[in-house]
Amino acid sequence: MSVKRSFVRTALAAAVLGLAGVPVAAPHAVARAEAEPPADASGRTAHAPQLPAAAPAQDWAPPLSTRGRYIVDARGERFKLKSGNWHGASGTWTGSGSPDDPADNHAGEKSGRMPLGLDRAPMSEIIAGFRELGLNSVRLPFSNEMIHDERPVADASVAANPALKGKTPLQVYDAAVEALTGAGLAVILNNHTNTTRWCCGVDGNERWNSSQSTEKWESDWLFMAGRYRDNPRVVGADLYNEVRRSVLDDPNWGLGDRHDWFAASQRLADRILQEANPGLLMIIEGINWTGLPVDGLPHGRPTLEPVQRLSHTLVRSGKLVYSAHFYGYTGPNHSGATGIGETSDPRYRDFTRSELYDVLRRQAFHVASQQDRHFTAPVWISEFGVGGREETGAKERAWFGNFTDFLIESDADFAYWPLVGWHEDRKGNGWALLHWDSEGRRMGVYDGDDWREDAWRRLVEAPGRTGEVARPDRWSMLSPDHGDFVASLRMRGVPDWDRGARKAACPDGQRLAGLSHSGNRGLCTDAGARGPVAGSPARSGPAGDAYEVVRDERHVEPGNDWAYGHTKLQCPPGQFLTGYSVRGAAVSAALCSEAGQSLGADGRTVWFDRSDSRPPDAGGGDFAYGHHKGQCADDEYAAGIAHTRRAGSSGAPGALLCRKLDRP
């Protein structure tokens, strides 16, 4: 390391230290003293890398939320997650041998139950390195076991940070959060594992409830989300990492059992936003693996493909982010294994550039690339990576270049895995972007001999969408498939409005736009009616005000039989549909809420009992795949639901009364 590079790093570390207010040890002066290489004609130290300027510490305003496919800050300006993973607190022990033996830890890197590298470099120096890399955010993995681990960390594990001696792993994690956010970086909490060990195989950490109960998982998350509620730069909760098959069982997306990742993540996200920390982004990964990796048997990586048919609707709109992971050695149907568990399926590195792009769009990026859909949301690639100096494989190198090009072209949010690793004599776990040896000497991707440098620079420096993002129309799916699906905070605060029925309600500020004839699905929107609509903060009074549960035809105007022969559950004047309840397939009641604007009275009947009836230009997308659907136009509101119990009918909805939003 040159003296000049030492000076740059020391200056950055000092800046971070001043911002964070975290005491650290003095640098290992003897270990870091190296001869100054000769200067070139310009006076610049020979071979010294040209480091990018660190990002300003105060260039965004928390909290974060979403607008369509973009994450935005409190000013409504695009905040692109340029992130990396600082792993270690989730564990590096491989599960056999001694956790204290480096040989029994992944790549010989023993984290000591806390973010990696604190034995080798001051925390401020590590974080200054993150800013050198051009990052604005860090994904910080933890394990559930770490939260409750009362054993102090070993003194040797924090040798470069003596102020952390005697701390528990959670207290060290606290210090990392404080230092990161103090340096202006956003932090995303990531529940990586149940137990503190290396991820991600058949290791007891396959699901959120593999080695613990779902109740404990939820309780731990409420604790962690609440713990950092007063730190606005803690911006997100990545609910669980790489949900995958155990020896005997697959996770699923929507079956309603104890392995249903869709239902578990939906419930927990709502609880965090309602009970612990309403400011956090809720980050939900797709399913990483199902089936047995054996040729001829079903297996694969669903990722975010199921989202197109079943998407989350949270109690606070604008808080959902979807996530996916991609590595060259895995594939859409390849587990990444060699030997046992290896199949003949192609890995991502085996695809041509155009083939890879098609696969990426199908598996994840359709969520962000299609606008005005019930599933439209930002997609954060929260893990990707490749070997560094020692990676000579042409396919791996080509894959990384193609993948980073795709991230650039799609202006995607990303997080590299991992940020911190170890080296000795410039050899070691070369995947990291920053490495420290046992004497505290750093090796980084910008040192001039790492083939990834060009791709990394292009990625972090790539132009993309900036500035204010206009508020898009919101579209939300209701899916009371196995129980209540009440996305309205307002309606969660009132007594049970149809006891024994499965109830569905739109998020506050949205209205019902469509229903399916079978399957119980619904579609909500705020298109054409933003502002002080029912349930929004501008109108909401005491819980229970301005809504009505309609079970009969009391509000049907005389002479206006808009669905002859059917029972019509119609809202009173000045109200529109914001929810419904069902018993089995049958409609049980309509939920009507007071509007914050004048509503038209003339309407039309939209029948959908025998075929789809949706405007060709309507938003929302297919909200009930495989079922007949009815939907009002974007400038209309749904004022009534019609159903029948005549012979051969189940009482499922068959028609909507659609009326213009604005009174003529």
XYZ file of C-alpha atoms in Angstrom:
664
model
C 0.000 0.000 0.000
C 1.359 3.401 -0.910
C 1.552 6.286 1.533
C -0.804 8.224 -0.730
C -3.420 5.491 -0.615
C -2.963 5.283 3.162
C -3.602 9.016 3.396
C -6.791 8.806 1.320
C -8.073 5.945 3.425
C -7.102 7.638 6.678
C -8.856 10.849 5.668
C -12.016 8.979 4.739
C -11.880 6.954 7.927
C -11.502 10.133 9.947
C -14.521 11.641 8.214
C -16.578 8.572 8.971
C -15.354 8.535 12.544
C -16.372 12.132 13.021
C -19.836 11.487 11.621
C -20.446 8.301 13.533
C -18.926 9.240 16.859
C -17.656 5.670 17.356
C -14.320 5.205 19.165
C -11.834 2.975 17.323
C -8.288 1.823 17.798
C -5.328 3.540 16.232
C -4.131 1.942 12.968
C -1.526 -0.798 13.089
C 1.203 1.635 12.158
C 4.080 -0.841 11.864
C 2.083 -3.358 9.871
C 0.910 -0.697 7.441
C 4.193 1.123 6.883
C 5.345 0.257 3.382
C 7.863 1.784 1.049
C 6.594 4.561 -1.210
C 6.687 3.457 -4.859
C 8.430 5.869 -7.225
C 6.383 8.767 -8.563
C 5.692 9.222 -12.261
C 6.388 12.404 -14.231
C 3.189 14.037 -13.027
C 4.131 13.517 -9.425
C 1.430 10.928 -8.878
C 2.519 7.808 -7.041
C 3.104 5.036 -9.566
C 0.379 2.368 -9.678
C -1.791 4.185 -7.119
C -5.444 3.724 -8.109
C -7.655 6.700 -8.850
C -10.309 6.265 -6.170
C -13.813 7.613 -6.726
C -14.945 10.409 -4.473
C -16.956 9.265 -1.491
C -20.665 9.999 -1.772
C -21.860 12.989 0.279
C -23.094 11.977 3.699
C -26.249 14.118 3.578
C -27.620 13.703 0.078
C -30.948 12.030 0.824
C -33.813 12.402 3.256
C -35.269 9.392 5.066
C -37.593 7.578 5.340
C -37.722 5.715 2.036
C -40.834 4.602 0.186
C -41.732 3.488 -3.330
C -43.371 5.028 -6.358
C -44.032 2.415 -9.001
C -40.771 0.627 -9.729
C -38.612 3.239 -7.955
C -37.514 3.729 -4.374
C -37.735 7.389 -3.332
C -36.692 9.409 -0.312
C -38.860 11.690 1.787
C -38.623 14.406 -0.884
C -39.946 12.036 -3.527
C -36.542 11.854 -5.232
C -35.143 8.615 -6.602
C -32.924 6.774 -4.136
C -31.253 3.938 -5.997
C -29.964 1.276 -3.642
C -26.276 0.901 -4.460
C -25.532 -1.586 -1.744
C -23.242 -4.300 -0.518
C -23.508 -7.070 2.068
C -21.450 -6.775 5.247
C -21.887 -10.327 6.446
C -20.714 -12.138 9.562
C -23.396 -11.526 12.199
C -25.465 -14.290 10.625
C -22.546 -16.694 11.087
C -19.605 -18.138 9.185
C -19.377 -21.526 10.943
C -20.009 -24.335 8.451
C -21.914 -26.513 10.922
C -19.262 -29.145 11.630
C -16.203 -29.038 13.847
C -15.598 -26.096 16.163
C -17.095 -22.638 15.560
C -13.858 -21.237 17.011
C -11.590 -23.003 14.522
C -11.076 -20.896 11.388
C -10.798 -24.127 9.393
C -14.424 -24.885 10.279
C -15.641 -21.490 9.107
C -16.470 -20.573 5.523
C -13.299 -19.742 3.556
C -11.399 -19.816 6.855
C -13.041 -16.525 7.856
C -14.231 -16.655 11.472
C -16.552 -13.711 12.049
C -16.986 -14.256 15.780
C -20.783 -13.774 15.472
C -20.536 -10.187 14.216
C -19.797 -8.267 11.006
C -16.597 -9.571 9.471
C -13.231 -7.838 9.758
C -13.433 -6.143 13.144
C -10.398 -8.055 14.345
C -8.326 -6.642 11.481
C -9.448 -3.063 10.833
C -11.164 -0.261 12.728
C -14.875 -0.071 11.978
C -14.462 3.479 10.665
C -11.868 2.310 8.126
C -14.108 -0.511 6.922
C -17.035 1.864 6.464
C -14.848 4.440 4.732
C -13.997 1.648 2.313
C -17.684 1.138 1.582
C -17.999 4.797 0.631
C -14.897 4.550 -1.549
C -16.710 1.807 -3.447
C -19.516 4.225 -4.300
C -22.140 2.661 -2.029
C -25.013 4.478 -0.385
C -26.445 1.533 1.568
C -25.496 -1.700 3.295
C -27.420 -4.927 3.774
C -26.530 -6.130 7.271
C -27.349 -9.822 7.847
C -28.143 -11.222 11.295
C -29.367 -14.499 12.749
C -32.193 -15.002 15.209
C -29.725 -16.759 17.494
C -27.482 -13.668 17.476
C -30.273 -11.531 18.896
C -30.460 -13.660 22.043
C -26.764 -14.564 22.358
C -25.571 -13.138 25.693
C -21.974 -14.386 25.394
C -19.491 -11.526 25.021
C -17.525 -11.576 21.797
C -13.934 -12.754 22.098
C -11.383 -9.997 22.668
C -9.359 -11.262 19.712
C -12.396 -10.881 17.451
C -12.442 -7.117 18.050
C -8.694 -6.577 18.294
C -8.839 -3.567 15.965
C -11.870 -2.155 17.802
C -11.094 -2.420 21.528
C -14.107 -0.280 22.460
C -16.228 -3.312 21.526
C -14.558 -5.655 24.018
C -17.031 -7.260 26.389
C -19.990 -6.502 24.112
C -22.567 -9.070 23.056
C -22.982 -9.768 19.329
C -26.166 -7.683 19.301
C -24.351 -4.742 20.895
C -21.650 -5.000 18.238
C -24.394 -5.083 15.608
C -25.820 -1.928 17.221
C -22.437 -0.250 16.916
C -22.207 -1.214 13.243
C -25.664 0.219 12.572
C -24.759 3.443 14.369
C -21.470 3.821 12.504
C -22.976 3.048 9.103
C -25.885 5.425 9.481
C -23.650 8.039 11.073
C -21.590 7.937 7.889
C -24.696 8.732 5.848
C -25.293 5.184 4.623
C -28.719 3.563 4.626
C -28.962 0.229 6.459
C -31.201 -2.684 5.513
C -31.652 -5.225 8.289
C -31.538 -8.769 6.901
C -32.733 -11.855 8.763
C -30.304 -14.230 7.080
C -30.496 -17.352 9.218
C -32.250 -18.859 12.246
C -28.970 -20.105 13.722
C -25.573 -18.428 13.595
C -23.958 -20.479 10.859
C -23.044 -20.235 7.216
C -25.910 -20.232 4.725
C -27.387 -21.645 2.423
C -27.857 -25.366 1.968
C -29.822 -27.986 3.847
C -28.631 -26.486 7.120
C -31.650 -25.968 9.360
C -32.073 -22.421 8.050
C -34.084 -23.206 4.946
C -37.206 -21.384 6.079
C -38.078 -18.698 8.563
C -39.470 -21.478 10.779
C -37.000 -24.311 10.159
C -35.228 -24.145 13.526
C -37.746 -22.013 15.396
C -41.450 -21.239 15.446
C -43.094 -18.690 13.195
C -44.198 -16.901 16.371
C -40.587 -16.504 17.523
C -39.554 -15.272 14.075
C -42.244 -12.607 14.160
C -41.389 -11.621 17.728
C -37.699 -11.242 16.890
C -38.513 -9.059 13.901
C -40.814 -6.804 15.920
C -37.973 -6.438 18.410
C -35.373 -5.582 15.750
C -37.642 -3.213 13.824
C -38.579 -1.394 17.012
C -34.981 -1.316 18.232
C -33.921 0.998 15.404
C -37.164 2.931 15.013
C -35.533 6.169 16.155
C -32.737 5.846 13.576
C -34.334 7.002 10.292
C -31.384 5.814 8.221
C -32.298 2.227 9.080
C -34.580 2.070 6.070
C -35.553 -1.525 5.395
C -36.302 -5.003 6.687
C -35.270 -7.896 4.416
C -37.535 -10.474 6.017
C -35.726 -13.737 5.241
C -32.898 -14.932 3.061
C -33.161 -17.531 0.285
C -36.268 -19.450 1.346
C -35.739 -22.975 0.039
C -36.491 -26.651 0.373
C -35.531 -28.654 3.446
C -34.832 -32.381 3.193
C -38.533 -33.240 3.187
C -40.562 -30.128 2.388
C -40.827 -27.285 -0.118
C -41.824 -23.722 0.662
C -44.756 -22.455 -1.388
C -46.369 -19.221 -2.546
C -50.000 -19.116 -1.519
C -51.138 -22.543 -0.306
C -52.019 -21.261 3.153
C -50.047 -23.850 5.161
C -47.128 -23.363 7.572
C -44.670 -23.396 4.653
C -46.473 -20.604 2.764
C -43.836 -17.914 2.287
C -46.285 -15.519 0.652
C -48.643 -15.628 3.634
C -45.862 -15.539 6.251
C -44.125 -12.529 4.695
C -47.441 -10.725 4.150
C -48.447 -11.169 7.790
C -45.071 -10.156 9.220
C -44.678 -7.127 6.956
C -48.088 -5.852 8.031
C -47.266 -6.427 11.700
C -43.970 -4.531 11.455
C -45.611 -1.590 9.696
C -48.523 -1.515 12.132
C -46.847 -2.378 15.430
C -43.122 -1.651 15.300
C -41.771 0.679 12.616
C -44.008 2.225 9.937
C -41.061 3.859 8.185
C -39.306 0.705 6.988
C -39.343 -0.728 3.498
C -40.584 -4.314 3.578
C -38.237 -6.360 1.393
C -39.501 -9.786 0.325
C -37.363 -12.255 -1.580
C -38.805 -14.779 -3.951
C -38.492 -18.507 -3.305
C -34.942 -19.651 -3.931
C -35.448 -23.384 -4.499
C -38.105 -26.091 -4.641
C -37.969 -29.763 -5.580
C -35.186 -32.317 -5.638
C -32.114 -31.470 -7.740
C -32.227 -34.717 -9.682
C -32.560 -34.995 -13.457
C -36.075 -36.149 -14.311
C -37.694 -34.871 -11.113
C -39.355 -31.447 -10.696
C -36.988 -28.809 -9.357
C -36.135 -25.183 -9.895
C -35.722 -21.654 -8.704
C -39.106 -19.872 -8.729
C -37.579 -16.548 -7.675
C -40.191 -13.834 -8.344
C -42.169 -15.596 -11.054
C -45.178 -16.272 -8.744
C -45.554 -12.545 -7.999
C -47.255 -11.985 -11.347
C -50.199 -14.120 -10.210
C -50.168 -13.453 -6.452
C -48.649 -10.243 -5.111
C -48.453 -8.618 -1.695
C -50.626 -5.711 -0.608
C -49.363 -4.086 2.578
C -51.249 -1.997 5.119
C -49.057 0.957 4.206
C -48.850 1.571 0.482
C -45.471 2.413 -0.970
C -43.449 0.183 1.352
C -43.044 -3.036 -0.685
C -39.789 -4.007 -2.404
C -39.182 -7.397 -3.993
C -35.766 -9.043 -4.001
C -33.869 -11.759 -5.872
C -30.390 -13.330 -5.909
C -28.299 -14.370 -8.910
C -24.922 -16.114 -9.101
C -23.228 -17.466 -12.203
C -22.763 -20.964 -10.773
C -26.503 -21.407 -10.126
C -29.282 -21.456 -12.706
C -33.053 -21.266 -13.138
C -33.122 -25.045 -12.623
C -29.625 -25.588 -11.229
C -28.955 -25.637 -7.488
C -25.316 -24.650 -7.941
C -24.097 -27.962 -6.565
C -21.256 -30.010 -7.966
C -21.275 -33.767 -7.505
C -24.262 -34.716 -5.335
C -27.177 -32.491 -6.270
C -25.737 -31.501 -9.639
C -28.052 -31.775 -12.627
C -27.597 -31.298 -16.355
C -29.529 -28.013 -16.311
C -27.688 -24.896 -17.517
C -26.223 -22.494 -14.996
C -26.626 -18.750 -15.497
C -23.037 -18.596 -16.716
C -23.901 -21.030 -19.514
C -26.379 -18.660 -21.158
C -25.525 -16.284 -23.947
C -25.986 -12.617 -23.199
C -29.422 -12.477 -24.839
C -30.510 -15.753 -23.215
C -29.422 -14.480 -19.800
C -31.360 -11.248 -20.271
C -34.508 -13.200 -21.183
C -34.158 -15.413 -18.099
C -33.593 -12.433 -15.802
C -36.708 -10.702 -17.117
C -38.788 -13.837 -16.666
C -37.541 -14.659 -13.187
C -37.429 -11.231 -11.567
C -37.430 -8.065 -13.634
C -40.967 -8.398 -14.992
C -41.996 -7.018 -11.582
C -40.254 -3.695 -12.166
C -40.526 -3.468 -15.955
C -44.339 -3.654 -16.182
C -46.041 -0.530 -14.927
C -49.573 -0.104 -13.561
C -49.892 -3.711 -12.439
C -50.953 -5.056 -9.072
C -47.420 -6.450 -8.697
C -45.426 -3.416 -9.893
C -42.671 -2.705 -7.363
C -38.933 -2.047 -7.165
C -36.729 -5.124 -7.552
C -33.528 -5.134 -5.505
C -30.894 -7.712 -6.460
C -29.753 -8.083 -2.886
C -27.063 -10.657 -3.684
C -24.815 -11.225 -6.675
C -21.073 -11.687 -6.908
C -18.115 -13.438 -8.474
C -14.558 -14.451 -7.614
C -11.869 -11.814 -8.013
C -8.174 -12.073 -8.765
C -8.056 -15.862 -8.683
C -11.142 -16.354 -10.882
C -9.848 -17.315 -14.326
C -12.960 -19.037 -15.692
C -14.021 -17.424 -18.959
C -17.692 -18.252 -18.377
C -17.757 -16.750 -14.886
C -16.035 -13.588 -16.072
C -18.374 -13.245 -19.045
C -21.420 -13.840 -16.831
C -20.390 -11.093 -14.419
C -19.874 -8.638 -17.247
C -23.213 -9.519 -18.820
C -25.026 -9.383 -15.492
C -23.630 -6.006 -14.480
C -24.461 -4.710 -17.961
C -28.046 -5.841 -17.409
C -28.178 -4.045 -14.061
C -26.897 -0.899 -15.770
C -29.313 -1.125 -18.700
C -32.294 -1.778 -16.421
C -31.208 0.876 -13.888
C -31.677 -1.742 -11.165
C -31.073 -1.530 -7.415
C -28.355 -3.931 -6.274
C -26.261 -5.267 -3.374
C -22.970 -7.069 -3.966
C -21.987 -10.149 -1.922
C -19.731 -9.804 0.030
C -18.063 -6.525 0.851
C -15.469 -7.736 3.384
C -13.097 -10.692 3.216
C -9.667 -11.829 4.336
C -6.426 -12.236 2.445
C -2.879 -13.255 3.137
C -0.251 -12.235 0.598
C -3.114 -11.106 -1.660
C -4.676 -14.566 -1.698
C -7.846 -15.688 0.032
C -11.597 -15.471 -0.371
C -11.426 -13.360 -3.490
C -15.161 -12.730 -3.787
C -15.062 -9.715 -1.472
C -14.465 -6.208 -2.780
C -12.339 -5.270 0.247
C -9.923 -7.603 2.066
C -7.775 -7.207 5.150
C -4.924 -9.461 6.180
C -3.973 -10.436 9.737
C -1.737 -7.359 9.991
C -4.492 -4.985 8.946
C -3.256 -4.386 5.386
C -6.073 -3.789 2.953
C -6.513 -5.096 -0.576
C -9.372 -3.755 -2.678
C -11.054 -3.965 -6.037
C -9.514 -0.595 -6.998
C -5.915 -1.706 -6.460
C -5.373 -2.118 -10.192
C -4.985 -5.888 -10.414
C -8.627 -7.017 -9.996
C -10.384 -7.852 -13.263
C -13.766 -6.825 -11.763
C -12.740 -3.183 -11.404
C -13.996 -2.002 -14.787
C -17.407 -3.636 -14.426
C -17.763 -2.383 -10.857
C -16.864 1.194 -11.781
C -19.339 1.169 -14.658
C -22.037 -0.184 -12.362
C -21.696 2.315 -9.508
C -21.042 5.266 -11.803
C -23.736 4.430 -14.378
C -26.269 7.166 -15.122
C -29.830 6.373 -14.148
C -33.121 7.940 -13.200
C -32.615 10.785 -10.737
C -34.707 13.574 -9.303
C -38.335 13.593 -8.304
C -40.481 10.650 -9.331
C -44.110 11.450 -10.100
C -46.703 9.636 -8.029
C -48.111 6.785 -10.127
C -51.537 5.219 -9.832
C -51.518 2.458 -7.252
C -52.951 -0.964 -8.001
C -53.321 -3.582 -5.268
C -54.508 -7.179 -5.154
C -56.845 -8.521 -2.472
C -56.497 -12.266 -1.887
C -58.693 -13.600 0.952
C -57.843 -17.118 -0.206
C -57.403 -18.679 3.227
C -58.512 -15.989 5.672
C -59.002 -12.272 6.150
C -57.070 -9.948 3.859
C -57.708 -6.536 5.367
C -55.136 -4.094 4.012
C -56.840 -1.070 5.599
C -55.371 0.162 8.870
C -58.639 1.967 9.430
C -60.722 -1.206 9.162
C -58.274 -3.146 11.320
C -59.179 -0.757 14.099
C -62.935 -1.447 14.085
C -64.915 -4.429 15.408
C -65.309 -7.528 13.240
C -67.715 -6.305 10.569
C -68.766 -9.761 9.298
C -68.004 -12.376 11.901
C -67.214 -15.818 10.486
C -66.665 -14.543 6.940
C -63.353 -13.972 5.187
C -62.994 -10.225 4.812
C -61.027 -8.201 2.272
C -60.493 -4.439 2.347
C -58.457 -2.091 0.160
C -55.541 -0.127 1.588
C -56.565 3.248 2.979
C -56.857 5.749 0.158
C -57.845 3.144 -2.449
C -61.193 1.860 -3.707
C -62.361 -1.440 -5.139
C -61.982 -1.517 -8.924
C -62.543 -5.160 -9.819
C -63.630 -8.617 -8.662
C -63.250 -12.161 -9.906
C -66.260 -14.430 -10.425
C -64.530 -17.276 -8.616
C -61.401 -17.400 -6.504
C -62.392 -14.451 -4.271
C -59.738 -12.081 -5.652
C -60.191 -8.325 -5.817
C -58.389 -5.312 -7.300
C -57.991 -1.893 -5.662
C -56.738 1.424 -7.008
C -56.478 5.153 -6.405
C -56.499 5.988 -10.137
C -58.479 9.139 -10.815
C -59.275 9.748 -7.144
C -56.183 10.708 -5.222
C -56.457 13.004 -2.289
C -58.797 12.921 0.689
C -60.607 9.691 -0.097
C -61.987 7.360 2.544
C -59.542 6.301 5.202
C -56.764 8.712 4.264
C -55.251 10.859 7.024
C -57.006 13.917 5.588
C -60.445 12.449 6.285
C -60.217 9.726 8.868
C -61.893 10.476 12.170
C -62.575 8.123 15.047
C -62.315 4.468 14.064
C -65.596 3.305 12.638
C -66.681 6.604 11.038
C -67.906 6.899 7.448
C -68.268 3.272 6.425
C -71.196 0.912 6.079
C -71.468 -2.859 5.751
C -74.223 -3.659 3.251
C -75.918 -7.073 3.298
C -79.150 -6.358 1.416
C -80.729 -4.167 -1.275
C -81.712 -1.241 0.958
C -79.765 1.281 -1.156
C -80.954 0.145 -4.601
C -82.895 3.034 -6.116
C -86.496 2.250 -7.154
C -86.699 1.506 -10.873
C -82.943 0.916 -11.159
C -82.595 -2.862 -11.237
C -79.093 -2.931 -12.665
C -78.703 -6.731 -12.279
C -82.097 -8.357 -12.828
C -82.642 -11.568 -10.915
C -79.560 -11.025 -8.748
C -79.135 -9.811 -5.180
C -77.581 -6.353 -5.316
C -75.347 -5.114 -2.496
C -75.210 -1.419 -3.315
C -73.475 1.453 -1.542
C -75.469 4.510 -0.441
C -75.010 7.800 -2.302
C -71.621 9.397 -1.680
C -69.877 6.086 -0.917
C -67.961 3.566 -2.970
C -66.855 -0.028 -2.502
C -63.624 -0.486 -0.558
C -64.027 -4.128 0.414
C -66.159 -7.235 0.596
C -66.550 -10.457 2.551
C -67.111 -14.033 1.414
C -68.231 -17.335 2.861
C -66.808 -20.052 0.706
C -67.310 -18.783 -2.844
C -70.364 -16.678 -1.982
C -70.442 -12.938 -1.393
C -71.478 -12.207 2.174
C -71.350 -8.407 2.414
C -70.119 -5.268 0.696
C -67.956 -2.719 2.510
C -68.733 0.864 1.503
C -66.757 3.949 2.524
C -67.447 7.648 2.277
C -65.729 9.386 -0.606
C -63.863 12.646 -0.344
C -65.233 13.989 -3.603
C -68.481 14.281 -5.529
C -69.548 11.048 -7.175
C -71.580 10.456 -10.295
C -74.949 8.692 -9.967
C -75.451 7.250 -13.442
C -73.864 3.867 -13.954
C -73.462 0.782 -16.044
C -73.538 -2.925 -15.257
C -70.377 -4.928 -15.854
C -71.157 -8.658 -16.096
C -68.354 -11.156 -15.568
C -70.124 -14.383 -14.627
C -69.406 -16.031 -17.973
C -66.387 -14.175 -19.364
C -63.925 -11.402 -18.597
C -65.248 -7.866 -18.756
C -62.450 -5.378 -18.322
C -61.680 -2.181 -20.230
C -58.891 -2.839 -22.730
C -56.831 0.044 -21.362
C -57.544 -0.538 -17.667
C -54.650 -0.820 -15.247
C -53.973 -3.462 -12.655
C -53.191 -6.441 -14.846
C -54.556 -9.956 -14.395
C -55.479 -9.954 -10.714
C -57.189 -13.376 -10.750
C -55.347 -15.652 -13.156
C -57.573 -18.344 -14.647
C -60.836 -16.780 -13.406
C -63.423 -14.514 -15.041
C -63.015 -10.924 -13.888
C -65.013 -7.718 -13.980
C -63.460 -4.283 -13.658
C -64.609 -0.673 -13.763
C -62.771 1.844 -15.911
C -60.021 3.933 -14.357
C -62.333 6.965 -14.185
C -65.138 4.980 -12.530
C -65.871 3.648 -9.080
C -67.569 0.407 -8.079
C -70.842 1.154 -6.315
C -72.334 -2.321 -5.993
C -71.851 -6.099 -6.246
C -74.484 -8.475 -7.607
C -74.705 -12.227 -6.965
C -77.267 -14.999 -7.170
C -78.117 -18.252 -5.390
C -80.289 -19.584 -8.174
C -79.918 -23.244 -9.154
C -76.371 -24.053 -10.164
C -74.951 -20.823 -8.762
C -72.649 -20.519 -5.776
C -73.423 -16.953 -4.768
C -70.138 -15.762 -6.254
C -70.047 -12.193 -7.584
C -71.315 -11.904 -11.136
C -71.700 -8.178 -11.801
C -70.442 -4.768 -10.699
C -72.230 -1.445 -10.779
C -69.696 1.034 -12.173
C -70.282 4.789 -11.984
C -68.257 7.842 -13.001
C -66.088 9.338 -10.288
C -66.987 12.943 -11.021
C -70.580 14.093 -10.756
C -71.673 15.532 -14.155
